[in-house]
CSV table of C-alpha atoms in Angstrom, one decimal:
chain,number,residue,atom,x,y,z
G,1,UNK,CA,-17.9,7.5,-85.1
G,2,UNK,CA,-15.5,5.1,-86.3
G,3,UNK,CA,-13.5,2.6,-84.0
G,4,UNK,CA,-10.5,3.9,-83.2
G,5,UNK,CA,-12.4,6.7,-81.2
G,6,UNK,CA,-14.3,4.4,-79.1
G,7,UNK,CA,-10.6,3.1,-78.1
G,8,UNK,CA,-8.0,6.1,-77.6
G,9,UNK,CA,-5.3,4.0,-76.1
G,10,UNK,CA,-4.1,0.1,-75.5
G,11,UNK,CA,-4.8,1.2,-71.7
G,12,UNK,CA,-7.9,2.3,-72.0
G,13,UNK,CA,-9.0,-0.5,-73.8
G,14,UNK,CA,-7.9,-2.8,-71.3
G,15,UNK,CA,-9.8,-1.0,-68.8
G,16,UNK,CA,-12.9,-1.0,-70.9
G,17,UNK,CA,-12.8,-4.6,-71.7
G,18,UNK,CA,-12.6,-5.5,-67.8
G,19,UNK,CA,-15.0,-3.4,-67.4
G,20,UNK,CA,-17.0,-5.1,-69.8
G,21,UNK,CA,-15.9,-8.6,-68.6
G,22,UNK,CA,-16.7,-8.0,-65.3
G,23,UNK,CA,-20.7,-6.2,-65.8
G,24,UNK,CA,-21.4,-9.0,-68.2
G,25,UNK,CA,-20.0,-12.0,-66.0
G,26,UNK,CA,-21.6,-11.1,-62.9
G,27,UNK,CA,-25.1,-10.6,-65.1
G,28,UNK,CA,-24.8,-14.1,-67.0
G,29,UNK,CA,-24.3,-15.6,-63.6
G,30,UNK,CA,-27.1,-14.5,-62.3
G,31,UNK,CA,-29.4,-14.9,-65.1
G,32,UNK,CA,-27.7,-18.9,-65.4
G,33,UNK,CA,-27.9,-19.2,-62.0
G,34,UNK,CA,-31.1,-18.7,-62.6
G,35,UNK,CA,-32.3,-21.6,-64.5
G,36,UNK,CA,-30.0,-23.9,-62.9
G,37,UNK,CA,-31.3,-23.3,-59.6
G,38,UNK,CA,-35.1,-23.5,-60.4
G,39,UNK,CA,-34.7,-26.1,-62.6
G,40,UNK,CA,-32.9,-28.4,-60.0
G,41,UNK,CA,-35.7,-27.5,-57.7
G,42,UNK,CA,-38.0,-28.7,-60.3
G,43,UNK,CA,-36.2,-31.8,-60.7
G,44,UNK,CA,-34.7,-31.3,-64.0
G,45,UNK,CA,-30.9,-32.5,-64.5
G,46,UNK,CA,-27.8,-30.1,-65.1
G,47,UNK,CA,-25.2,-31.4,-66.8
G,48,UNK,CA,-22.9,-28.4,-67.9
G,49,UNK,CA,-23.2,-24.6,-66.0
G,50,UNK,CA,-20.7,-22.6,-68.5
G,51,UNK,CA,-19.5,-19.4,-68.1
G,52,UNK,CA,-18.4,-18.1,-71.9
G,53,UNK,CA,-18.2,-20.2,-74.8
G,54,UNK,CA,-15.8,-22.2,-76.7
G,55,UNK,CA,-12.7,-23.6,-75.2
G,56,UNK,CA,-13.2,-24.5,-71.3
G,57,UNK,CA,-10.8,-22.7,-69.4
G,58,UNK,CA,-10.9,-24.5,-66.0
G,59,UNK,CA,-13.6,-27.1,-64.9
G,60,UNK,CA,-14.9,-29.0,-62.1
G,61,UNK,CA,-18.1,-31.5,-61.7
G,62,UNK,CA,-20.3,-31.9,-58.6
G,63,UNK,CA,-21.4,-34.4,-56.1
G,64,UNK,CA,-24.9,-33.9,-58.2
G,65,UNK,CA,-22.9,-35.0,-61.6
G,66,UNK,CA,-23.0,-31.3,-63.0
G,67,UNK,CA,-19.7,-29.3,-64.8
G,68,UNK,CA,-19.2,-26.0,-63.6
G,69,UNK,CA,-16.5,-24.1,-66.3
G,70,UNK,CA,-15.2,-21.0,-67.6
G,71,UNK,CA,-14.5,-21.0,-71.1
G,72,UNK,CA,-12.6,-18.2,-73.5
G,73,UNK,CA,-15.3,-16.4,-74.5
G,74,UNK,CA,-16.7,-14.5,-71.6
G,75,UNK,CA,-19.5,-13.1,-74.4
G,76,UNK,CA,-22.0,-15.1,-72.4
G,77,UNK,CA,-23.0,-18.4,-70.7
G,78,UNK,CA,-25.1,-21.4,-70.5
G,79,UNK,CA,-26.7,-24.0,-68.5
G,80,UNK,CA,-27.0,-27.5,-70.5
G,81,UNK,CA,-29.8,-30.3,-69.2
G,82,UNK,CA,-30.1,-33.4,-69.6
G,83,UNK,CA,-31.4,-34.1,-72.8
G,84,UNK,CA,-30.3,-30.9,-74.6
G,85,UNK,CA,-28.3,-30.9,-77.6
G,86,UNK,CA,-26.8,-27.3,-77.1
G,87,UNK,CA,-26.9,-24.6,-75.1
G,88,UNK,CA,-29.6,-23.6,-76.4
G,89,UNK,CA,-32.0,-25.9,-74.9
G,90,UNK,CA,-32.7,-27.8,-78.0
G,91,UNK,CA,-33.5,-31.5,-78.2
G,92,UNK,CA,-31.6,-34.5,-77.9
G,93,UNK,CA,-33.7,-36.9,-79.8
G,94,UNK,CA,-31.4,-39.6,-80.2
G,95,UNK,CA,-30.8,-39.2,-76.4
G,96,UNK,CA,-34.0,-38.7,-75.6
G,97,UNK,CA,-35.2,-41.6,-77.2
G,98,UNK,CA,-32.8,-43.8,-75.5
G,99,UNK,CA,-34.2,-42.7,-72.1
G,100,UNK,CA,-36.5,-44.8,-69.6
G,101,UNK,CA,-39.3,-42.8,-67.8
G,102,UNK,CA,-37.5,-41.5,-64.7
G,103,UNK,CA,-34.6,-40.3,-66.7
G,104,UNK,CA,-37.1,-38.9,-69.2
G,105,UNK,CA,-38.5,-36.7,-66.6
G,106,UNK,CA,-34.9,-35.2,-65.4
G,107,UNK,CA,-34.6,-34.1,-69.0
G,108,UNK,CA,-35.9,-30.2,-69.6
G,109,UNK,CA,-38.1,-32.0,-72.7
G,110,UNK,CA,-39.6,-34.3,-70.5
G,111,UNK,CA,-40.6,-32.5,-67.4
G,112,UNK,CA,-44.3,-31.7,-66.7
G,113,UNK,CA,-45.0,-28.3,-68.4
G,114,UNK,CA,-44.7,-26.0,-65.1
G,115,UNK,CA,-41.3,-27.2,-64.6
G,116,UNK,CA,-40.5,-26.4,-67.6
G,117,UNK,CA,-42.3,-22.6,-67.5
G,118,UNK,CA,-40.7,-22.0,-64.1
G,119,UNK,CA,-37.0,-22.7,-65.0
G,120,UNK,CA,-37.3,-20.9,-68.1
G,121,UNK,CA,-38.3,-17.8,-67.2
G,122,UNK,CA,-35.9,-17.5,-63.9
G,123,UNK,CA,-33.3,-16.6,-65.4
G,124,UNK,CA,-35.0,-12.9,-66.3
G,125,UNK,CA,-36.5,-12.9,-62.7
G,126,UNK,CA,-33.0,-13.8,-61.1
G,127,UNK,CA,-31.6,-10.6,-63.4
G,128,UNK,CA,-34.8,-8.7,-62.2
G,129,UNK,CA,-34.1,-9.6,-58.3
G,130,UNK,CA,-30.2,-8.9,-58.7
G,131,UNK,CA,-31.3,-4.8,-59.9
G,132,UNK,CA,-33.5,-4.6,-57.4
G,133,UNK,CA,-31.0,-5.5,-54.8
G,134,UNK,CA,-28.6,-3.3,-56.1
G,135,UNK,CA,-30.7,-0.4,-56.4
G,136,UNK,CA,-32.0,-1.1,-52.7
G,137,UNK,CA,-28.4,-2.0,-51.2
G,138,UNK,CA,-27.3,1.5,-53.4
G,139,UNK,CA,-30.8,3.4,-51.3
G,140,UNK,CA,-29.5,1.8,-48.1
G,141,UNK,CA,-25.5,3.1,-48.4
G,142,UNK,CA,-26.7,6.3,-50.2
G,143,UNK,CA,-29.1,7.0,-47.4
G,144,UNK,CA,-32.3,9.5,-48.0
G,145,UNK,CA,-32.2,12.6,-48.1
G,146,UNK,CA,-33.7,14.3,-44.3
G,147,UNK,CA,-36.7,16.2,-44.3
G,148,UNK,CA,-37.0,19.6,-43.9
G,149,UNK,CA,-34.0,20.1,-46.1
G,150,UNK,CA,-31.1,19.7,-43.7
G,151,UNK,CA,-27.3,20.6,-45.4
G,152,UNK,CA,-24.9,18.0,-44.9
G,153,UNK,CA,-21.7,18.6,-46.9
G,154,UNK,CA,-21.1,21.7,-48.6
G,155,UNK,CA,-19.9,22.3,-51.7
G,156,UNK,CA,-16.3,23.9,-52.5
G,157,UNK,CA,-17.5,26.8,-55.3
G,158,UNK,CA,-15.4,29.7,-56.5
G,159,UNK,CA,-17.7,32.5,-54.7
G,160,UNK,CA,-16.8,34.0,-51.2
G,161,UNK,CA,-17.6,31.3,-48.3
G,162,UNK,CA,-21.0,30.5,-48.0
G,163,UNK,CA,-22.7,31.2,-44.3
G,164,UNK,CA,-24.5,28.2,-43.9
G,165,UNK,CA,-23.1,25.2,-42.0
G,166,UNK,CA,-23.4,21.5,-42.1
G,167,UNK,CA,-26.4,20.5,-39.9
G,168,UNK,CA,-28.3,23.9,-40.8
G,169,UNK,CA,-32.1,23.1,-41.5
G,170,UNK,CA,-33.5,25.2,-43.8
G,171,UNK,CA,-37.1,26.7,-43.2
G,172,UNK,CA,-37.5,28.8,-46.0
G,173,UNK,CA,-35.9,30.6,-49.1
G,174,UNK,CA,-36.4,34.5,-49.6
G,175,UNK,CA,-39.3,33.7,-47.3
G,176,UNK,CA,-40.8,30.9,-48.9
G,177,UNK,CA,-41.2,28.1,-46.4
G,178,UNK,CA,-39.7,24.7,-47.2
G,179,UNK,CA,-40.9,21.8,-45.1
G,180,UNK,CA,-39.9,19.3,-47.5
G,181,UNK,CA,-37.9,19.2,-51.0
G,182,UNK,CA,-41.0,19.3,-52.7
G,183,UNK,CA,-41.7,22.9,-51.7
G,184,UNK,CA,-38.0,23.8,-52.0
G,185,UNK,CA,-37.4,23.2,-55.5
G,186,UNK,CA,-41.0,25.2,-55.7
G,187,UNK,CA,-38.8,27.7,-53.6
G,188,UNK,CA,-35.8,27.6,-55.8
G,189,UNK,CA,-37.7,28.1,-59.0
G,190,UNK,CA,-39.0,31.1,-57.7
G,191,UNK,CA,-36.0,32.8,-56.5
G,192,UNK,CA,-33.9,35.5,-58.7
G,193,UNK,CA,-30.6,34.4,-60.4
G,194,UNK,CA,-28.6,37.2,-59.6
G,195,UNK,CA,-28.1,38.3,-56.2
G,196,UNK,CA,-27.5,36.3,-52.4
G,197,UNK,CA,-30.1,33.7,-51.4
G,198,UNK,CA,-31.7,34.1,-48.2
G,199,UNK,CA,-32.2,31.3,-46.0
G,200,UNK,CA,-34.1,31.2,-42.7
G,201,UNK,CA,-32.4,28.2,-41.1
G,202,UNK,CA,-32.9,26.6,-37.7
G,203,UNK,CA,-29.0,25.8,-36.6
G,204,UNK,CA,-28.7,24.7,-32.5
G,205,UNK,CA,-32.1,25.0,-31.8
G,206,UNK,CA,-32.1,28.5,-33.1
G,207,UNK,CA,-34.1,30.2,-36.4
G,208,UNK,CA,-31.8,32.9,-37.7
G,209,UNK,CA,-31.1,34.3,-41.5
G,210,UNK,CA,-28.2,33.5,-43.6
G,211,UNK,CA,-26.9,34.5,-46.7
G,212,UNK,CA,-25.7,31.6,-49.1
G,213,UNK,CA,-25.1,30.8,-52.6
G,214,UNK,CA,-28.0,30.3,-55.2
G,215,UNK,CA,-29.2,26.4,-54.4
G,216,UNK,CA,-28.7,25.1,-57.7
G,217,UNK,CA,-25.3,26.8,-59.0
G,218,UNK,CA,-23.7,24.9,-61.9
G,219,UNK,CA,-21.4,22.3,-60.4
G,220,UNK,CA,-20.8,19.2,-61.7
G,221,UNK,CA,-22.1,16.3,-59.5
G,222,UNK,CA,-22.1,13.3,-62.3
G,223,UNK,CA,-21.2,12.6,-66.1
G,224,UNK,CA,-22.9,10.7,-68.1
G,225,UNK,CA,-20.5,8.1,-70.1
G,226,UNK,CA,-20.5,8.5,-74.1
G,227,UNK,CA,-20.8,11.9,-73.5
G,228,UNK,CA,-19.5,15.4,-74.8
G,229,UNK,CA,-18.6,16.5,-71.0
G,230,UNK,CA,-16.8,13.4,-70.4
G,231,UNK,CA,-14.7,13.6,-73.9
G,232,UNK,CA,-13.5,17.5,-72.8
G,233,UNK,CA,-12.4,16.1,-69.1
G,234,UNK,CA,-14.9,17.7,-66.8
G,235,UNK,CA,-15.0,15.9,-63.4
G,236,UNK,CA,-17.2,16.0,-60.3
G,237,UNK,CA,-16.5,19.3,-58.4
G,238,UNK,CA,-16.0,20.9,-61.4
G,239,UNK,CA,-17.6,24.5,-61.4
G,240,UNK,CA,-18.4,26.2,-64.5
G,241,UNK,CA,-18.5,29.9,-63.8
G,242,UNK,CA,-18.8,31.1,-67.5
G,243,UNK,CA,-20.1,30.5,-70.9
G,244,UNK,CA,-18.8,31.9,-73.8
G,245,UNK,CA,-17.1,34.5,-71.5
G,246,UNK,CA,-20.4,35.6,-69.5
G,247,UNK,CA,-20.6,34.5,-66.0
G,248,UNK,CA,-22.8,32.7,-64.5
G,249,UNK,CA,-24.6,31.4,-61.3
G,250,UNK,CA,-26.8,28.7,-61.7
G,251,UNK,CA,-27.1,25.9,-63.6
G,252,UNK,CA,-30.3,26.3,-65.3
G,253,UNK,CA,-28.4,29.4,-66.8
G,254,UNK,CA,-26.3,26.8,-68.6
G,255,UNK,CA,-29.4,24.3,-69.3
G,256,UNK,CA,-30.4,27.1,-71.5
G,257,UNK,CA,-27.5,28.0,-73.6
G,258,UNK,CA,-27.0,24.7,-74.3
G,259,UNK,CA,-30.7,24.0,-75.6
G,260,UNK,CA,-30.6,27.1,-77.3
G,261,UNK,CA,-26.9,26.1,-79.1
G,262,UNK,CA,-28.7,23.8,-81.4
G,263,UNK,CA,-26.3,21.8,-81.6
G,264,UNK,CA,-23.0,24.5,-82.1
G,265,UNK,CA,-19.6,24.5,-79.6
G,266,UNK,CA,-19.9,26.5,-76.5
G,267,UNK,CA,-16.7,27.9,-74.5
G,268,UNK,CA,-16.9,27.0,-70.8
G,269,UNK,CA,-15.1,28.3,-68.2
G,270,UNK,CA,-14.8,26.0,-65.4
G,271,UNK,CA,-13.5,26.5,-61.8
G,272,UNK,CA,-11.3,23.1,-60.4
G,273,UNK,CA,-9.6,23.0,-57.0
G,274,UNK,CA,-8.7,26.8,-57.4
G,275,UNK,CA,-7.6,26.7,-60.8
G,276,UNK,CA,-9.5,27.6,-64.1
G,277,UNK,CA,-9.8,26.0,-67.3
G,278,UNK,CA,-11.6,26.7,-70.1
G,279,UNK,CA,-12.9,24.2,-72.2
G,280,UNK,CA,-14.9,23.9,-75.7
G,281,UNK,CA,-17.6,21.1,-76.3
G,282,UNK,CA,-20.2,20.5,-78.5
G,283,UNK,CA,-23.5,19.8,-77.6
G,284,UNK,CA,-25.2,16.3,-78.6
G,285,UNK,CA,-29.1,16.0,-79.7
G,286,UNK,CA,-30.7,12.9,-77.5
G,287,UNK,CA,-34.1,11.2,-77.2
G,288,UNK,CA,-34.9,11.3,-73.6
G,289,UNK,CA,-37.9,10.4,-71.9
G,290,UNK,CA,-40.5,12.3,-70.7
G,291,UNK,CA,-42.9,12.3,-68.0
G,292,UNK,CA,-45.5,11.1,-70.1
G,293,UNK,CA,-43.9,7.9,-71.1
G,294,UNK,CA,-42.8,9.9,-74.6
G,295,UNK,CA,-39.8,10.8,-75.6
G,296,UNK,CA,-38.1,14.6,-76.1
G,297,UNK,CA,-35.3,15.3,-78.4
G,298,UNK,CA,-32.8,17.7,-76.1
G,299,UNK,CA,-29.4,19.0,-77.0
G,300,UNK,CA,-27.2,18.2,-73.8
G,301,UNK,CA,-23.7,18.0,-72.9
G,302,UNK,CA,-23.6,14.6,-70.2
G,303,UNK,CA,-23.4,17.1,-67.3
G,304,UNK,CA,-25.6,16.8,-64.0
G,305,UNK,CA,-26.2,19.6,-61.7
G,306,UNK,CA,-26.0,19.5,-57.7
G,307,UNK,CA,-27.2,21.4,-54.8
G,308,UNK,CA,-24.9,23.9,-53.3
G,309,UNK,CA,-24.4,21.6,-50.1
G,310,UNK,CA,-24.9,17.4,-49.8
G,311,UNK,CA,-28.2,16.6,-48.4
G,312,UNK,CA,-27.5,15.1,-44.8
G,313,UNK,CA,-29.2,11.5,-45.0
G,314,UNK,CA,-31.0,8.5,-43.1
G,315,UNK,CA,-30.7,5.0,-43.2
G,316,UNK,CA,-32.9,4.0,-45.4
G,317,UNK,CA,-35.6,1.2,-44.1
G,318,UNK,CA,-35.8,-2.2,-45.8
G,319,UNK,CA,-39.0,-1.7,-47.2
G,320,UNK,CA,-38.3,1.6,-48.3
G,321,UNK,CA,-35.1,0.7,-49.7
G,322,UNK,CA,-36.7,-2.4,-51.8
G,323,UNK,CA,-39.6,0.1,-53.1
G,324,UNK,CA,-36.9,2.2,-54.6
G,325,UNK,CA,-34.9,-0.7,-56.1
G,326,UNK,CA,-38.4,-1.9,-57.8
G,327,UNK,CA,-39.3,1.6,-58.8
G,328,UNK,CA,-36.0,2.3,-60.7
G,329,UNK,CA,-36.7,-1.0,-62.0
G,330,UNK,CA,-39.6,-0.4,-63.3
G,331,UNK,CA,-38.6,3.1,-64.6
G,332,UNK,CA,-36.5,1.4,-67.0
G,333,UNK,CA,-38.5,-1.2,-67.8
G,334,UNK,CA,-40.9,1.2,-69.1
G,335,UNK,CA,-38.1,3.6,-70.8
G,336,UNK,CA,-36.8,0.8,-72.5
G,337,UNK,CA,-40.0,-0.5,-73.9
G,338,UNK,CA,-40.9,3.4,-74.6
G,339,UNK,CA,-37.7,3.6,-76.3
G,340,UNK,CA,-38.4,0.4,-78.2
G,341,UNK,CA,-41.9,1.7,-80.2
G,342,UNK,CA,-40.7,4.8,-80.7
G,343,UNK,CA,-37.8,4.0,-82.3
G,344,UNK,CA,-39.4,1.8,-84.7
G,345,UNK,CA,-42.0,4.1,-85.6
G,346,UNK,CA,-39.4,6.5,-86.4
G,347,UNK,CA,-40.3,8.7,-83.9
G,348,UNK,CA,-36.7,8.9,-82.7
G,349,UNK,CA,-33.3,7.6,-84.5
G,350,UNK,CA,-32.5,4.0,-84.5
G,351,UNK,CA,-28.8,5.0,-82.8
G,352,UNK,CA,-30.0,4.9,-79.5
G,353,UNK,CA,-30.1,1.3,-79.8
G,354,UNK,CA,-26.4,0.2,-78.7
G,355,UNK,CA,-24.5,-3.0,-79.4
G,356,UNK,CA,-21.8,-4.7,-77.6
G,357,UNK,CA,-18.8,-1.9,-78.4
G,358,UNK,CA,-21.2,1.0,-77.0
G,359,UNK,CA,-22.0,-1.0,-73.9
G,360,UNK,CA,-18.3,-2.0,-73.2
G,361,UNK,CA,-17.6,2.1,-73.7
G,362,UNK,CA,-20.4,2.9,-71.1
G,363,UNK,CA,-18.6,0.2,-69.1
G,364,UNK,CA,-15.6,1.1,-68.9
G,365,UNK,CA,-17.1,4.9,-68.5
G,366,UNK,CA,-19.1,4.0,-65.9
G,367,UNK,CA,-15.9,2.1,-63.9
G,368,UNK,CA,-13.9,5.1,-64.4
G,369,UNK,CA,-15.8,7.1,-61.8
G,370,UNK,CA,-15.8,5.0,-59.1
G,371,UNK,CA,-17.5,1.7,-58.0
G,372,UNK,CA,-21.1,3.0,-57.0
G,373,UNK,CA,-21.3,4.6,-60.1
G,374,UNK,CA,-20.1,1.1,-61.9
G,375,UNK,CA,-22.5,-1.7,-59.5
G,376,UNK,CA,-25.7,1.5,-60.5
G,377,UNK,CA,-24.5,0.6,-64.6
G,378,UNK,CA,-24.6,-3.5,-63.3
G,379,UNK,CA,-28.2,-3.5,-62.4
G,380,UNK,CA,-29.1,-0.7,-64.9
G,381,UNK,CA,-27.7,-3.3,-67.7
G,382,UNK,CA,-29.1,-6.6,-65.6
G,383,UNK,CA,-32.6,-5.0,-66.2
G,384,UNK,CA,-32.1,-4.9,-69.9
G,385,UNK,CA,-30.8,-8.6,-70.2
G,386,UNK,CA,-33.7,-9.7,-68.1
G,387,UNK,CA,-36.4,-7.6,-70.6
G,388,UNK,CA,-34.0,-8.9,-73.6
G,389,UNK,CA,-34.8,-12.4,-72.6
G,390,UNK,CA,-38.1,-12.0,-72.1
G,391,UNK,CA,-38.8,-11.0,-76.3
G,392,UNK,CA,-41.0,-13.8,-78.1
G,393,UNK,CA,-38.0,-14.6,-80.4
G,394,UNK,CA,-36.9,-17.8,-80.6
G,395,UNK,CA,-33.8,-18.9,-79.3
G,396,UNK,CA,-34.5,-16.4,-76.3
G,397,UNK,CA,-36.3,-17.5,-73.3
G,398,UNK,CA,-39.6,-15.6,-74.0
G,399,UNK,CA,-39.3,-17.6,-77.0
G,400,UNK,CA,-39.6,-20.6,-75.3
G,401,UNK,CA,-42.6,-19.3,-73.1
G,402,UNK,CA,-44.4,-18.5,-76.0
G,403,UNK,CA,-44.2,-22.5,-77.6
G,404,UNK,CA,-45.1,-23.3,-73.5
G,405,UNK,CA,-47.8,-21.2,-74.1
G,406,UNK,CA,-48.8,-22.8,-77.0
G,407,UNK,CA,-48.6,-26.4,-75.7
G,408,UNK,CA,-50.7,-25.4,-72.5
G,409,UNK,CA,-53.6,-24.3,-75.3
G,410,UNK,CA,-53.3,-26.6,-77.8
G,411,UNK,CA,-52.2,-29.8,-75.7
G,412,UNK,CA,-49.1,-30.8,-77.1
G,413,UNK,CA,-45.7,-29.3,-78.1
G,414,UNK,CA,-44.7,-27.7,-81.5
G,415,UNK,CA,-43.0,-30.4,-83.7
G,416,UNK,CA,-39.7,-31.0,-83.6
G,417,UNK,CA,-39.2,-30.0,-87.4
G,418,UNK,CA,-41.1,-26.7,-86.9
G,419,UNK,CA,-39.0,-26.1,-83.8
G,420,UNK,CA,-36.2,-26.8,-85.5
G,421,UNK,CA,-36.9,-24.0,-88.0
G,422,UNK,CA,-38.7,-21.4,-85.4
G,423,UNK,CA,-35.1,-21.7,-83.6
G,424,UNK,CA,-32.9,-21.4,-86.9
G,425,UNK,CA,-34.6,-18.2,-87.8
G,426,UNK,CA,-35.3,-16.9,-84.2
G,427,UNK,CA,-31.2,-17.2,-84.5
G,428,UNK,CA,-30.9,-15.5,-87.7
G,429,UNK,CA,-33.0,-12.6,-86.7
G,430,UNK,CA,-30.8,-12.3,-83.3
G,431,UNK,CA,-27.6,-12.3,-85.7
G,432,UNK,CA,-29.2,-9.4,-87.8
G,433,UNK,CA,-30.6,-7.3,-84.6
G,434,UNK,CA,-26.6,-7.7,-83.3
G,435,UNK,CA,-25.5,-6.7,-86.7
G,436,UNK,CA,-27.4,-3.8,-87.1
G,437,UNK,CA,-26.7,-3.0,-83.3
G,438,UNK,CA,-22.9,-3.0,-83.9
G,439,UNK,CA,-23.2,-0.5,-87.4
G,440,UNK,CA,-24.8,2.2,-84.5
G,441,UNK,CA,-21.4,1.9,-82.6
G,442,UNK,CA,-19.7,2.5,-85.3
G,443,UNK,CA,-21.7,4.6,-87.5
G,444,UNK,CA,-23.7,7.0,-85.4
G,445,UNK,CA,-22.6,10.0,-84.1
């Protein structure tokens, strides 16, 4: 891949930066917020809360004495106490040795070690909190999904109108009962291909059969960004009713020429709106987890699959809602520490680590189809700055726990000298991670 790919157009480069811009702002000032807030709790001084780097932009200082400013470089942010020399959080001796007691204490160097350890490691919690929020507010707006299987919306497909209506729940499929969508994708997996779908459905208070399209036909209900379905312009709706020339009906049919392509362009004909297109992709191989916590290598095209009619939802409860936010959260926790062995025991390729240009693509990708889809990539990407942080690198805020860590054992603090070089080559070993990150946006396929 070179770079000119990953930006087709002065438009949509403008849109991806934004895009960018805005994910990473609204992450770096939650994650800042983060140690600013605790850490003024715990009694340590604030004196600069940046957003960016390098020049300041627009400023303003507080009644409590601390700058709040935007600088040019919206790359990432900072908060700055008393008795830091950078951004960083490293020391001030000259300042700190000028210091009486109480000021001493205000100072991030000088506060009692729990301060310190509780203001440190906010900032990942406060990016933790922020996904699980989102993912919960996203439960509560999405709704869940009514059990028995109750059709809300139905789909607009190609094939003669379908006999169901919205509010029909469904009992059974070709006789198999469905109580619950546990038992009806049991149900689906069981029923023929070819051929109507039976449905015993319950529809103003009476049972009666109905024939209706296969549950699972192959439409389009989401793209995946950086993906071959989103380069060749399929959208949501879309309807592919051929591959290579022979129809088809559902969209396991299509899950299985495309494993089987190994990797070789397929022709699709798609249905949109009443019109037909055909389009020719080429599949991509991917390491995607498994339900083991392993990993799979899969040739896929970015396209997800929906049921021939929108579940009819609930409002989801609080509690439910925040289970589901710290279940996703968790789910990519784990994925992303999975992700992280495997990768460097070369059980999958290195490329699936992406630097900044692939995450300002799946940005901007993620913007482009629509705002739900673009606040899901926010927390998806809060998760992973949150984890990030937490590392034992220096320079990083697990960093710093781990020399916490080491004074709570030992008694007293790492030197300044050896901090001084832990730091310089936690730095250098972020630099090379970022390096090698950005070669994978360029380089791999």
């Amino acid at each position: 891949m070179d770079i000119a790919s990953l930006i087709p157009s002065f438009g949509n480069a403008a849109f991806t930066v934004a895009a960018f811009v805005v994910a990473l702002s609204v992450i770096v000032t939650v994650h800042e917020y983060g140690h600013y807030i605790v850490g003024r709790w715990t009694g340590i001084r604030a004196e600069v809360f940046s957003l960016g780097f390098g020049p300041v932009l627009a400023s303003r200082v507080d009644r409590r004495g601390t700058r709040w400013q935007i600088a040019a470089l919206p790359l990432g942010g900072y908060v700055r106490f008393l008795g830091d020399s950078d951004g960083a959080s490293g020391k001030d001796a000259a300042a700190m040795a000028g210091m009486d007691a109480d000021d001493r204490r205000h100072t991030m160097h000088g506060a009692p070690l729990w301060a310190r350890v509780l203001t440190v490691a906010a900032g990942p919690v406060f990016n933790f909190v922020l996904s699980i929020a989102v993912f919960a507010m996203l439960a509560v707006v999405s709704g869940v999904a009514i059990e028995p299987p109750t059709v809300g919306k139905l789909q607009s497909l190609p094939a003669a109108q379908s006999a169901l209506r919205e509010g029909d729940t469904i009992l059974a499929l070709d006789g198999r009962a469905t109580p619950d969508y546990s038992t009806f994708y049991d149900a689906v997996a069981a029923l023929p291909v070819d051929g109507e779908t039976a449905y015993l459905v319950r529809r103003d208070g009476v049972e009666q059969e109905v024939a209706g399209p296969y549950p699972f036909p192959p439409v389009v209900s989401a793209i995946q960004p950086k993906s071959a379905a989103m380069e060749v312009g399929l959208k949501e709706g879309d309807v592919v009713t051929a591959i290579d020339g022979k129809p088809i009906r559902a969209f396991s049919q299509l899950q299985d020429v495309v494993t089987a392509s190994e990797g070789a362009p397929i022709d699709l004909t798609v249905w949109r709106d009443g019109e037909t297109l055909n389009l020719s992709l080429t599949p991509r191989r991917m390491d995607m987890p498994n339900a083991d916590g392993g990993f799979e290598t899969r040739w896929l095209i970015g396209m997800t699959g929906g049921l021939a009619f929108e579940p009819a939802t609930r409002m989801a409860g609080p509690l439910e809602a925040l289970s589901y936010g710290a279940d996703q959260l968790g789910f990519i926790v784990q994925s992303s520490l999975s992700g992280l062995y495997h990768m460097i025991a070369g059980k999958i390729s290195s490329c699936n680590l992406s630097g900044p240009l692939g995450i300002a693509e799946s940005s901007g990708a993620a913007a482009s189809q629509g705002l739900e889809s673009f606040v899901w990539f926010i927390a998806m990407l809060s998760t992973a700055v949150g984890l990030l942080n937490l590392f034992p690198i220096p320079v990083l805020d697990g960093g710093h726990l781990v020399f916490y860590a080491y004074e709570a054992v030992v008694g007293r603090p790492p030197s300044d000298k050896a901090l001084r070089v832990l730091m310089a080559a936690g730095f250098a070993l972020l630099i090379g991670l970022m390096v090698f990150a950005l070669s994978n946006d360029i380089f791999c396929p």
